[in-house]
PDB file of C-alpha atoms in Angstrom:
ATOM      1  CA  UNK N   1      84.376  57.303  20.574  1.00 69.00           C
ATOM      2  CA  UNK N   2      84.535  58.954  23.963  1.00 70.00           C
ATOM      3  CA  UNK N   3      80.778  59.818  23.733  1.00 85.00           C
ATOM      4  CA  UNK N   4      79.753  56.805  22.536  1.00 95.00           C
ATOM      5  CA  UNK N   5      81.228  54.693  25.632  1.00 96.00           C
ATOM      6  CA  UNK N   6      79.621  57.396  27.879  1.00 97.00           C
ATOM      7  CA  UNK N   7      76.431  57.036  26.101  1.00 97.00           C
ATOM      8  CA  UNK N   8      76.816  53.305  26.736  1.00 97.00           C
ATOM      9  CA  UNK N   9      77.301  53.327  30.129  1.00 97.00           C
ATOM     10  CA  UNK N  10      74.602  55.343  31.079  1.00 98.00           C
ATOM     11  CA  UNK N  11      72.377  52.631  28.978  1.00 98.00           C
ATOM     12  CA  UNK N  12      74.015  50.195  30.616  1.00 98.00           C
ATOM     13  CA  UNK N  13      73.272  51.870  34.272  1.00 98.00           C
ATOM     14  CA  UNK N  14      69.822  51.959  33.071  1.00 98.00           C
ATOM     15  CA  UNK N  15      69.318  48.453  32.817  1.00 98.00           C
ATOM     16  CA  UNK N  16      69.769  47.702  36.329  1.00 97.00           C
ATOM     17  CA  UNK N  17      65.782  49.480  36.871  1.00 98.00           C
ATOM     18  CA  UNK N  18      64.644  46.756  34.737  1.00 98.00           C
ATOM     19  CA  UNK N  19      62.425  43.854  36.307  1.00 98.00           C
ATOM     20  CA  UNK N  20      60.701  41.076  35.110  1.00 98.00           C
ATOM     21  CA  UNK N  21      56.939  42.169  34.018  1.00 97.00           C
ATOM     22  CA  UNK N  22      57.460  45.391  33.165  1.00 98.00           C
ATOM     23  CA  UNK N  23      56.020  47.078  30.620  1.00 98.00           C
ATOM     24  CA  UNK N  24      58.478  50.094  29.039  1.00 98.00           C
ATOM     25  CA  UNK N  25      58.611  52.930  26.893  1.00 98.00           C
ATOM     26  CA  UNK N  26      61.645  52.781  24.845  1.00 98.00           C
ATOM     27  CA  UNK N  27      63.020  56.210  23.724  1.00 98.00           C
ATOM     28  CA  UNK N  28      64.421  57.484  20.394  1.00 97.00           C
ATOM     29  CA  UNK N  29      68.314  58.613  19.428  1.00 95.00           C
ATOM     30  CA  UNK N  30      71.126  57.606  19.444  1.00 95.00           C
ATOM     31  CA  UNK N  31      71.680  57.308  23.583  1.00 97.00           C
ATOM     32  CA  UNK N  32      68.318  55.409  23.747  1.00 97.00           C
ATOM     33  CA  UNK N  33      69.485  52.788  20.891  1.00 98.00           C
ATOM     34  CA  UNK N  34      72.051  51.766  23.393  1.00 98.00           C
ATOM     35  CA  UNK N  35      69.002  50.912  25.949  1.00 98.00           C
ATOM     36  CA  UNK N  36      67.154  48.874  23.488  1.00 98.00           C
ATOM     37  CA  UNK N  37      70.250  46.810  22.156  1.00 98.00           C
ATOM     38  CA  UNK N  38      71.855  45.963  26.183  1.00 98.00           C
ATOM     39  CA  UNK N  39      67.701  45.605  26.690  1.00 98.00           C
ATOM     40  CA  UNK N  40      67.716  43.017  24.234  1.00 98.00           C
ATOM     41  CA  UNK N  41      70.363  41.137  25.695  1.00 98.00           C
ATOM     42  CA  UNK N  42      69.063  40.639  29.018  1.00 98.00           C
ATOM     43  CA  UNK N  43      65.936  39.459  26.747  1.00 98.00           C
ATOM     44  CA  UNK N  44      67.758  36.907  25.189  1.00 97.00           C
ATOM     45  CA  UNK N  45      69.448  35.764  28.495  1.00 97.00           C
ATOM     46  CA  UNK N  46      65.172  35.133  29.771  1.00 98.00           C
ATOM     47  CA  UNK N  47      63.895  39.021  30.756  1.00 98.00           C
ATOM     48  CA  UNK N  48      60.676  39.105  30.499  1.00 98.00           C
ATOM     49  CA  UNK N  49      59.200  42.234  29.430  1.00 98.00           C
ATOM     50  CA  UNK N  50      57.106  43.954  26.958  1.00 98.00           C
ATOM     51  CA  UNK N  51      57.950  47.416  24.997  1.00 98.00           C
ATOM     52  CA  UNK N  52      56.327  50.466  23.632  1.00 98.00           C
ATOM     53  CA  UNK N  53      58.210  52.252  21.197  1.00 98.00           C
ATOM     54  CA  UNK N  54      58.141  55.781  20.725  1.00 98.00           C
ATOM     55  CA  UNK N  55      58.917  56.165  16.933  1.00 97.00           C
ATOM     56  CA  UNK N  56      58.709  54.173  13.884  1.00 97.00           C
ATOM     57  CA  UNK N  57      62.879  54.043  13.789  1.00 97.00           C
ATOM     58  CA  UNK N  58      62.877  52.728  17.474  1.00 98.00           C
ATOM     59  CA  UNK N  59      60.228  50.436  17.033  1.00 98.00           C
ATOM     60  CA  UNK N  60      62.274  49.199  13.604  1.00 98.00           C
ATOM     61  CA  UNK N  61      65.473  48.304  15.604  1.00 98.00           C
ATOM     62  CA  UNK N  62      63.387  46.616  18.064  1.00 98.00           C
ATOM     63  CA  UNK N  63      61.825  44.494  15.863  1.00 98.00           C
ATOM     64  CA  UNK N  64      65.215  43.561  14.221  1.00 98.00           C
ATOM     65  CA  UNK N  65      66.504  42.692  17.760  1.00 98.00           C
ATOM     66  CA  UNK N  66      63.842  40.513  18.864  1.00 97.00           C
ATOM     67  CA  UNK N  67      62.437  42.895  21.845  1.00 98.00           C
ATOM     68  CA  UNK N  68      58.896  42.385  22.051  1.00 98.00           C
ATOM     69  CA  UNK N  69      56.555  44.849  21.841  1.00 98.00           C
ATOM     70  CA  UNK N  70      52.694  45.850  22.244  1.00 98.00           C
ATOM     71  CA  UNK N  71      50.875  48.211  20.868  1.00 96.00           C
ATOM     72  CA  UNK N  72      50.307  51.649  23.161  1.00 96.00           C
ATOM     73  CA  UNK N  73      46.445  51.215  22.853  1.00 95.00           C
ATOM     74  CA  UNK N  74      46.746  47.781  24.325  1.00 96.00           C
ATOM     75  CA  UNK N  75      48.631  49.270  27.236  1.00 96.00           C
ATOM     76  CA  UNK N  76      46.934  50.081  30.686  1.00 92.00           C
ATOM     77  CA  UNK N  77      50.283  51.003  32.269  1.00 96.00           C
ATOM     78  CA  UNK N  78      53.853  51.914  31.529  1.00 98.00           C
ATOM     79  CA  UNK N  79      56.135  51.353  34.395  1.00 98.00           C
ATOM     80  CA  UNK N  80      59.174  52.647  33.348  1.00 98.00           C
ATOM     81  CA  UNK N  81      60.649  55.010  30.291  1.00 98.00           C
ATOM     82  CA  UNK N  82      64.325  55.449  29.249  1.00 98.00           C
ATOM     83  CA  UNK N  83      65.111  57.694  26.880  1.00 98.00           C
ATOM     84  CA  UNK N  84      67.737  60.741  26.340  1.00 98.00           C
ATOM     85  CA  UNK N  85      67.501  64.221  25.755  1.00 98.00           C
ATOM     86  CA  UNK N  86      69.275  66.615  23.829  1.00 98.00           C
ATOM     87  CA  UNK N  87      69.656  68.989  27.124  1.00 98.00           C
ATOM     88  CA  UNK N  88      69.089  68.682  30.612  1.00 98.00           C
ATOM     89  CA  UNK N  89      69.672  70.781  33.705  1.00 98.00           C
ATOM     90  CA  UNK N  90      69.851  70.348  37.391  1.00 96.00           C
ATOM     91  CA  UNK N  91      66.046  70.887  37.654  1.00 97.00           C
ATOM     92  CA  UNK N  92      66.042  67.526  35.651  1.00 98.00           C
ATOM     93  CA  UNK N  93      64.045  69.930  32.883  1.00 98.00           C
ATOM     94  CA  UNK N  94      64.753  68.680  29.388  1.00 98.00           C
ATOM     95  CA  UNK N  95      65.051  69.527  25.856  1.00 98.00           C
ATOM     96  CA  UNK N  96      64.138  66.750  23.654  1.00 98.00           C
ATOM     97  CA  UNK N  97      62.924  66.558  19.883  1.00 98.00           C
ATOM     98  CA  UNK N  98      66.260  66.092  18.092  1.00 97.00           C
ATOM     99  CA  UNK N  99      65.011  63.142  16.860  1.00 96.00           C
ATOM    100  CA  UNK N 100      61.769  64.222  15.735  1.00 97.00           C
ATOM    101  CA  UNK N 101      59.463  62.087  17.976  1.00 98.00           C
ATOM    102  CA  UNK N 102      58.637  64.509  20.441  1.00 98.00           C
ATOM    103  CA  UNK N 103      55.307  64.061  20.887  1.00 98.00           C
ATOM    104  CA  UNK N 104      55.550  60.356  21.008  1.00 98.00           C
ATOM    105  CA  UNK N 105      57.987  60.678  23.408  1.00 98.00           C
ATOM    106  CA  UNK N 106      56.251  62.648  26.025  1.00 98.00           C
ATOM    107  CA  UNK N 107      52.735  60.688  25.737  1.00 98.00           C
ATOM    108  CA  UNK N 108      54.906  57.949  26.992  1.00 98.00           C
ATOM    109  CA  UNK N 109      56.959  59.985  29.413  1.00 98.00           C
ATOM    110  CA  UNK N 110      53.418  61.353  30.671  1.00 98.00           C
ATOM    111  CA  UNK N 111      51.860  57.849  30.649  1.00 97.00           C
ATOM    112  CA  UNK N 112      55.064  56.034  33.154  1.00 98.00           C
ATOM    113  CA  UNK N 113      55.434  55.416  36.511  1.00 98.00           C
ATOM    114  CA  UNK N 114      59.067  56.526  36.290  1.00 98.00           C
ATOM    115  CA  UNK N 115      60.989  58.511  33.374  1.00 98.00           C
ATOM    116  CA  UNK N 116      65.002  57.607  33.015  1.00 98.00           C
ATOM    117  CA  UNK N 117      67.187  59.863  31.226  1.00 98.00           C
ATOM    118  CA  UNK N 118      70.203  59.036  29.890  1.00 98.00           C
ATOM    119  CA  UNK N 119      72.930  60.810  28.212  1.00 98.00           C
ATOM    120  CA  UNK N 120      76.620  61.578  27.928  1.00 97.00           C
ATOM    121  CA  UNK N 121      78.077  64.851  29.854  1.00 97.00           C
ATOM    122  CA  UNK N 122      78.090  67.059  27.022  1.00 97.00           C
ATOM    123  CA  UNK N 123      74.056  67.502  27.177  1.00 97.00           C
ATOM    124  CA  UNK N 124      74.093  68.693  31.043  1.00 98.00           C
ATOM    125  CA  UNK N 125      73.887  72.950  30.872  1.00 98.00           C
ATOM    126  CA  UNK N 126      72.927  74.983  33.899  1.00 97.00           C
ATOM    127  CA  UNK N 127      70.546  76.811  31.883  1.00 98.00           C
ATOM    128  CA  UNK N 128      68.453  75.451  28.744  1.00 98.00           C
ATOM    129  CA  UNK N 129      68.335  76.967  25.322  1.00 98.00           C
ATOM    130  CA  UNK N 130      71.502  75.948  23.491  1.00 97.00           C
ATOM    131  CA  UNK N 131      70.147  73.387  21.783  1.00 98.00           C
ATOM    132  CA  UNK N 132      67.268  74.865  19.830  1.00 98.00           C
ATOM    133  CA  UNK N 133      64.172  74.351  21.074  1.00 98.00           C
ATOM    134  CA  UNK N 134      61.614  71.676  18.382  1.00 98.00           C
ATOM    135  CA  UNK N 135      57.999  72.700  18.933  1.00 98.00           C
ATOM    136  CA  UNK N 136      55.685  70.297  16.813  1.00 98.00           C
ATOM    137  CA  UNK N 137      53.063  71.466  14.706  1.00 98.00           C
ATOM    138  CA  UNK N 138      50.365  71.166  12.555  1.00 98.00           C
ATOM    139  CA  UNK N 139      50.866  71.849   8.417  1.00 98.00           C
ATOM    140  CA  UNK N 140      47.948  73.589   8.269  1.00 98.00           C
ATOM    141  CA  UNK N 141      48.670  77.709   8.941  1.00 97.00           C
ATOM    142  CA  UNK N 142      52.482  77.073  10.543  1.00 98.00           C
ATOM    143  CA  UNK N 143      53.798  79.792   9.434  1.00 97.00           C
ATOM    144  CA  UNK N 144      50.998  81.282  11.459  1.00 98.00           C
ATOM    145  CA  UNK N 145      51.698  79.034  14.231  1.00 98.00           C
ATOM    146  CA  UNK N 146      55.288  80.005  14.002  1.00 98.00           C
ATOM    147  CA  UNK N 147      54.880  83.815  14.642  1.00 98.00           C
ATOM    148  CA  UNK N 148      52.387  82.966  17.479  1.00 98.00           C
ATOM    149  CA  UNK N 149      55.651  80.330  18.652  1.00 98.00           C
ATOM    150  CA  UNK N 150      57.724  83.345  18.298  1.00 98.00           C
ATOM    151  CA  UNK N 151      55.643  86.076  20.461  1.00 98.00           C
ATOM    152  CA  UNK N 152      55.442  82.843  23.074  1.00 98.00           C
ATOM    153  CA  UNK N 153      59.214  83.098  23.674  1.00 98.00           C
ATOM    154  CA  UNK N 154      59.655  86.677  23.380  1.00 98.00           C
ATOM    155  CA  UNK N 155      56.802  87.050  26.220  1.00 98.00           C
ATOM    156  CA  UNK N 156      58.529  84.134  28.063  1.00 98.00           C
ATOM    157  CA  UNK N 157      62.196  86.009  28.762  1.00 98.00           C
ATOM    158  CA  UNK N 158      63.472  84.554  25.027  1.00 98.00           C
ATOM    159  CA  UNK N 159      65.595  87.827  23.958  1.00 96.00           C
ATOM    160  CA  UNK N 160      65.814  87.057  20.501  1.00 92.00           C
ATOM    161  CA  UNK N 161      64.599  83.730  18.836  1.00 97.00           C
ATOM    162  CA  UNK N 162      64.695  82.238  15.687  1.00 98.00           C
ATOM    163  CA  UNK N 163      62.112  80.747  14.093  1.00 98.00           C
ATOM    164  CA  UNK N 164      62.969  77.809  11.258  1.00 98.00           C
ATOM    165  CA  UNK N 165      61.126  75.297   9.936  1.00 97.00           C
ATOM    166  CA  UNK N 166      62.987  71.645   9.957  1.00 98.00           C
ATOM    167  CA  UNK N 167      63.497  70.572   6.617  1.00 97.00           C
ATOM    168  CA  UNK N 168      63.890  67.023   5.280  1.00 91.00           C
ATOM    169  CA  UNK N 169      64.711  65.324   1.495  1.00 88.00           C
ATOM    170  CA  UNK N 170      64.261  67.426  -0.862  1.00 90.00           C
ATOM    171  CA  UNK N 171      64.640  70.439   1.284  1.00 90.00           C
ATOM    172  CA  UNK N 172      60.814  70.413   1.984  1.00 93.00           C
ATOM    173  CA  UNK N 173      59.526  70.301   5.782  1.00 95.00           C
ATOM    174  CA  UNK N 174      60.447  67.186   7.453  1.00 97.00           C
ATOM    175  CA  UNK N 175      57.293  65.357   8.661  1.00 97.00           C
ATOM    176  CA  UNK N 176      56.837  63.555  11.948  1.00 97.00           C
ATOM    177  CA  UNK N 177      55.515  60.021  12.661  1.00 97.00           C
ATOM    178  CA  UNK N 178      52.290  61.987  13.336  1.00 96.00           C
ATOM    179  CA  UNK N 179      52.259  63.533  10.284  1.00 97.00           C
ATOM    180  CA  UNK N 180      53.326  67.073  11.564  1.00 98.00           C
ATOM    181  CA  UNK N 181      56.309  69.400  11.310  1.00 98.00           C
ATOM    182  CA  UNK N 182      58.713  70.814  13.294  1.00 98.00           C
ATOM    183  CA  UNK N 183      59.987  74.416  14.043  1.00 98.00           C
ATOM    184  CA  UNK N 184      63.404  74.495  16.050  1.00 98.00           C
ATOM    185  CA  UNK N 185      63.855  77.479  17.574  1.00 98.00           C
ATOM    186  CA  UNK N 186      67.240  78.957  18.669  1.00 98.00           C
ATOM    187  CA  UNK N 187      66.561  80.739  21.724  1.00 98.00           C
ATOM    188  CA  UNK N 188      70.194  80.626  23.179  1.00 97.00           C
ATOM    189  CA  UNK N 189      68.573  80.705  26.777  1.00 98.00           C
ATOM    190  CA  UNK N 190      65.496  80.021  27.986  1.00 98.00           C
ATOM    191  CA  UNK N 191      65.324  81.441  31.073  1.00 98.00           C
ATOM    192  CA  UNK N 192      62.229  80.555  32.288  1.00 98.00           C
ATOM    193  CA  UNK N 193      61.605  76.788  30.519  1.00 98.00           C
ATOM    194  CA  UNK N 194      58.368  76.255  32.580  1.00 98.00           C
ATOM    195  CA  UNK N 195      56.632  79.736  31.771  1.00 98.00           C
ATOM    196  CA  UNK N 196      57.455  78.850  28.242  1.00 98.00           C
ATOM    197  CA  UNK N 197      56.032  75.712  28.128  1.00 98.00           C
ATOM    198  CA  UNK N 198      53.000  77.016  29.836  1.00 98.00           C
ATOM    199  CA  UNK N 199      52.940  79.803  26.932  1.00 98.00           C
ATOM    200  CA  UNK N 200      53.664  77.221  23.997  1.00 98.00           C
ATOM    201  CA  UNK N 201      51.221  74.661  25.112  1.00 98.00           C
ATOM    202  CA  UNK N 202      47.736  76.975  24.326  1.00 98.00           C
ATOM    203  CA  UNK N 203      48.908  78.153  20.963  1.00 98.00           C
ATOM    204  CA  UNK N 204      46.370  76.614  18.036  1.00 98.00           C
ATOM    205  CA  UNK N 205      48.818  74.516  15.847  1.00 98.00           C
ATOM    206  CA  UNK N 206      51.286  73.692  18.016  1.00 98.00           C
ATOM    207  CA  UNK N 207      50.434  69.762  19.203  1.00 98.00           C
ATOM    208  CA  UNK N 208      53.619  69.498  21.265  1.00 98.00           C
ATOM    209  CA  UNK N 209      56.632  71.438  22.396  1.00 98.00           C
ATOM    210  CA  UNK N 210      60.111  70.257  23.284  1.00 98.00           C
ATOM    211  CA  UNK N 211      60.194  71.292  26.940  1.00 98.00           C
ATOM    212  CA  UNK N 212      60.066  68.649  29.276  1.00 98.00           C
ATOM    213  CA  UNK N 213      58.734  69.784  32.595  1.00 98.00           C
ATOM    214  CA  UNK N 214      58.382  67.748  35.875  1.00 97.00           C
ATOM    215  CA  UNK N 215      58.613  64.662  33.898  1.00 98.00           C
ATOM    216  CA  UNK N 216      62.067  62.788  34.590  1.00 98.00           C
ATOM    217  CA  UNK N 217      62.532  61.849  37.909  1.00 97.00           C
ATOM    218  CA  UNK N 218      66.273  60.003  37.607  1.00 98.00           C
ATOM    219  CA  UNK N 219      69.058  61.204  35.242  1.00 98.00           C
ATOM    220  CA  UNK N 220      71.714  58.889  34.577  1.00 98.00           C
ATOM    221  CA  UNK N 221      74.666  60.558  32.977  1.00 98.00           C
ATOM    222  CA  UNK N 222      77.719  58.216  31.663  1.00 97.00           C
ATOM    223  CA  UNK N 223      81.427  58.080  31.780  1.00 96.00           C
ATOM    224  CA  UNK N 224      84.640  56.257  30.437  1.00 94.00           C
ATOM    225  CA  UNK N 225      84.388  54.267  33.874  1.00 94.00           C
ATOM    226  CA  UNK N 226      80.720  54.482  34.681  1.00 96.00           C
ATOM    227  CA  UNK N 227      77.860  56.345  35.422  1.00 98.00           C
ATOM    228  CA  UNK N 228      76.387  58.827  38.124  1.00 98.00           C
ATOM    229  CA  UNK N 229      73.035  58.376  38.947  1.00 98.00           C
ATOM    230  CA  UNK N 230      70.690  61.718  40.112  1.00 97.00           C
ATOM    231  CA  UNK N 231      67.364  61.416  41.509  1.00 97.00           C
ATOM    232  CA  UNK N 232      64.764  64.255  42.033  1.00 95.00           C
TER     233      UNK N 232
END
């Protein structure tokens, strides 16, 4: 329960960025659901706003909350994103991809004036790699794709990481909203995140990687009371 008031009270924090007109990237997981549902209220009490989603089970609770939303091709400009992440350090650098929408996720981080994450203390580390690492890729050849994902790390500082493919029902590959699959890789630390991301992003197959880099500019991190906000 602890988390979950932490994890509200960063989405709560978040809210106050909010202005009429905006358009905004909502964010997928369980700290972004809290956005979307204190989001709606301020909807409901005459915000004015319109949303993109960045998955099909963000854009679902949206729906059923009465946010309104546009389509990202209909979009010209995103002014602000909120999302979470499943680590972040005090470079504001990010693993994300828990959720599986990745790749959504960063078009519409890339695409905004101003990224916001928010999360609960327990995903702050000094130095990334705990969580393992999602890199998204195609079906075709990814077991290919995945030794070519594991020489990436190894050449990046990655002592010894492991390779798996995410699996969903049925214990076959879990596929994305963009019709893709996802290899986490445990990498314990990663000491250089930007290197890697570098490495990862020219690899055939892989169409997105977990590593957020240079993306979020204020990290809102919750508490029983509160929240702390950090800008960079």
């Amino acid at each position: 329960m602890a988390f979950e008031r932490e994890k509200e009270n960063a989405a709560t924090a978040a809210i106050e960025f909010v202005e009429d007109g905006m358009t905004i990237g909502l964010g997928t997981g369980s700290t972004a659901k809290f956005f979307v549902e204190a989001l709606a209220d301020e909807i409901a009490d005459g915000l004015v706003v319109r949303c993109v989603p960045t998955s099909e089970e963000t854009r679902r609770l949206a729906e059923s909350l009465g946010v309104p939303l546009v389509p990202v091709e209909q979009v010209d400009r995103i002014h602000l994103t909120v999302d979470g992440a499943d680590e972040v350090d005090e470079h504001a650098q990010l693993i994300k991809g828990g959720g599986a929408a990745l790749l959504r996720e960063k078009i519409i981080a890339n695409a905004s004036d101003l990224m916001i994450v928010i999360a609960d203390p327990s995903k702050q580390v000094e130095v990334l790699g705990s969580f393992p690492l999602p890199v998204e890729v195609t079906p075709f050849g990814f077991t290919i794709t995945a030794k070519k994902v594991y020489d990436a790390l190894k050449t990046s500082g990655v002592s010894r990481p492991r390779i798996d493919a995410r699996r969903g029902s049925g214990d076959k590959p879990l596929v994305t909203d963009g019709g893709n699959y996802i290899l986490d890789c445990a990498c314990s630390v990663i000491p250089d995140p930007a290197y890697a991301a570098e490495l990862l992003s020219v690899i055939p197959g892989v169409v997105e990687h977990g590593l957020f880099i240079g993306l979020a500019r204020t990290v809102i991190i919750g508490s029983d009371e509160g929240a702390s906000i950090f800008e960079y």
